[in-house]
């Protein structure tokens, strides 16, 4: 799949991104991360940081963190193309 969202269960910022992706009918896969920052090695590997949410768009070569940036990307890039 082209889009992967790294998220934490119960994270309000992650849920905002989930909602935006679903609202625009964008297909994506969710990788659920560990609650402890020290155990988020996969997130650090892809983004350089252990914070979530992180979106990886393999098709466009984009990796991005910070929910506000991701929401802007979803709206202006992903939704515009779907």
mmCIF file of C-alpha atoms in Angstrom:
data_model
loop_
_atom_site.group_PDB
_atom_site.id
_atom_site.type_symbol
_atom_site.label_atom_id
_atom_site.label_comp_id
_atom_site.label_asym_id
_atom_site.label_seq_id
_atom_site.Cartn_x
_atom_site.Cartn_y
_atom_site.Cartn_z
ATOM 1 C CA UNK A 1 0.000 0.000 0.000
ATOM 2 C CA UNK A 2 1.235 3.490 -0.726
ATOM 3 C CA UNK A 3 0.290 5.336 2.473
ATOM 4 C CA UNK A 4 1.139 4.263 5.995
ATOM 5 C CA UNK A 5 0.077 6.112 9.122
ATOM 6 C CA UNK A 6 2.046 5.469 12.297
ATOM 7 C CA UNK A 7 -0.298 6.123 15.194
ATOM 8 C CA UNK A 8 -0.896 5.496 18.878
ATOM 9 C CA UNK A 9 -4.205 4.191 20.183
ATOM 10 C CA UNK A 10 -6.090 6.998 21.949
ATOM 11 C CA UNK A 11 -3.894 9.787 20.569
ATOM 12 C CA UNK A 12 -6.188 12.711 19.648
ATOM 13 C CA UNK A 13 -3.751 14.018 17.013
ATOM 14 C CA UNK A 14 -3.565 10.593 15.393
ATOM 15 C CA UNK A 15 -7.357 10.369 15.386
ATOM 16 C CA UNK A 16 -7.622 13.714 13.578
ATOM 17 C CA UNK A 17 -5.393 12.349 10.830
ATOM 18 C CA UNK A 18 -7.368 9.070 10.680
ATOM 19 C CA UNK A 19 -10.595 11.058 10.382
ATOM 20 C CA UNK A 20 -9.239 13.246 7.570
ATOM 21 C CA UNK A 21 -7.974 10.264 5.583
ATOM 22 C CA UNK A 22 -11.287 8.442 5.972
ATOM 23 C CA UNK A 23 -13.330 11.567 5.205
ATOM 24 C CA UNK A 24 -11.558 11.902 1.860
ATOM 25 C CA UNK A 25 -11.778 8.185 1.085
ATOM 26 C CA UNK A 26 -8.003 7.757 1.002
ATOM 27 C CA UNK A 27 -6.741 4.194 1.329
ATOM 28 C CA UNK A 28 -4.037 3.770 3.948
ATOM 29 C CA UNK A 29 -2.564 1.274 6.349
ATOM 30 C CA UNK A 30 -2.162 1.944 10.062
ATOM 31 C CA UNK A 31 0.903 0.827 11.984
ATOM 32 C CA UNK A 32 0.077 0.984 15.679
ATOM 33 C CA UNK A 33 3.015 2.041 17.835
ATOM 34 C CA UNK A 34 4.052 1.335 21.404
ATOM 35 C CA UNK A 35 2.877 3.707 24.103
ATOM 36 C CA UNK A 36 6.409 4.237 25.418
ATOM 37 C CA UNK A 37 8.557 6.597 23.354
ATOM 38 C CA UNK A 38 11.599 4.428 24.016
ATOM 39 C CA UNK A 39 9.923 1.499 22.247
ATOM 40 C CA UNK A 40 8.968 3.348 19.045
ATOM 41 C CA UNK A 41 12.013 2.229 17.082
ATOM 42 C CA UNK A 42 10.100 1.725 13.830
ATOM 43 C CA UNK A 43 8.745 5.278 13.961
ATOM 44 C CA UNK A 44 12.242 6.618 14.624
ATOM 45 C CA UNK A 45 13.600 4.574 11.714
ATOM 46 C CA UNK A 46 11.133 6.071 9.218
ATOM 47 C CA UNK A 47 10.893 9.647 10.519
ATOM 48 C CA UNK A 48 13.948 10.312 12.660
ATOM 49 C CA UNK A 49 11.711 10.942 15.671
ATOM 50 C CA UNK A 50 9.655 8.830 18.057
ATOM 51 C CA UNK A 51 6.591 11.098 18.003
ATOM 52 C CA UNK A 52 3.301 10.246 16.306
ATOM 53 C CA UNK A 53 1.428 10.700 14.078
ATOM 54 C CA UNK A 54 3.733 10.086 11.127
ATOM 55 C CA UNK A 55 2.563 9.559 7.570
ATOM 56 C CA UNK A 56 4.630 7.840 4.895
ATOM 57 C CA UNK A 57 3.510 8.268 1.292
ATOM 58 C CA UNK A 58 5.702 5.854 -0.633
ATOM 59 C CA UNK A 59 4.310 6.833 -4.030
ATOM 60 C CA UNK A 60 5.322 10.483 -3.619
ATOM 61 C CA UNK A 61 8.406 9.881 -1.463
ATOM 62 C CA UNK A 62 7.004 11.873 1.457
ATOM 63 C CA UNK A 63 7.513 11.187 5.165
ATOM 64 C CA UNK A 64 5.959 13.709 7.501
ATOM 65 C CA UNK A 65 5.183 14.204 11.180
ATOM 66 C CA UNK A 66 3.188 16.811 13.110
ATOM 67 C CA UNK A 67 -0.565 16.432 12.744
ATOM 68 C CA UNK A 68 -1.126 19.992 11.429
ATOM 69 C CA UNK A 69 1.369 19.405 8.604
ATOM 70 C CA UNK A 70 -0.126 16.003 7.838
ATOM 71 C CA UNK A 71 -3.682 17.400 7.749
ATOM 72 C CA UNK A 72 -2.547 20.120 5.353
ATOM 73 C CA UNK A 73 -0.864 17.492 3.152
ATOM 74 C CA UNK A 74 -3.974 15.302 3.172
ATOM 75 C CA UNK A 75 -6.163 18.234 2.172
ATOM 76 C CA UNK A 76 -3.946 19.853 -0.445
ATOM 77 C CA UNK A 77 -2.281 16.807 -1.989
ATOM 78 C CA UNK A 78 -4.015 13.518 -1.289
ATOM 79 C CA UNK A 79 -7.633 14.732 -1.334
ATOM 80 C CA UNK A 80 -7.002 16.905 -4.377
ATOM 81 C CA UNK A 81 -5.782 13.861 -6.325
ATOM 82 C CA UNK A 82 -8.498 11.432 -5.239
#
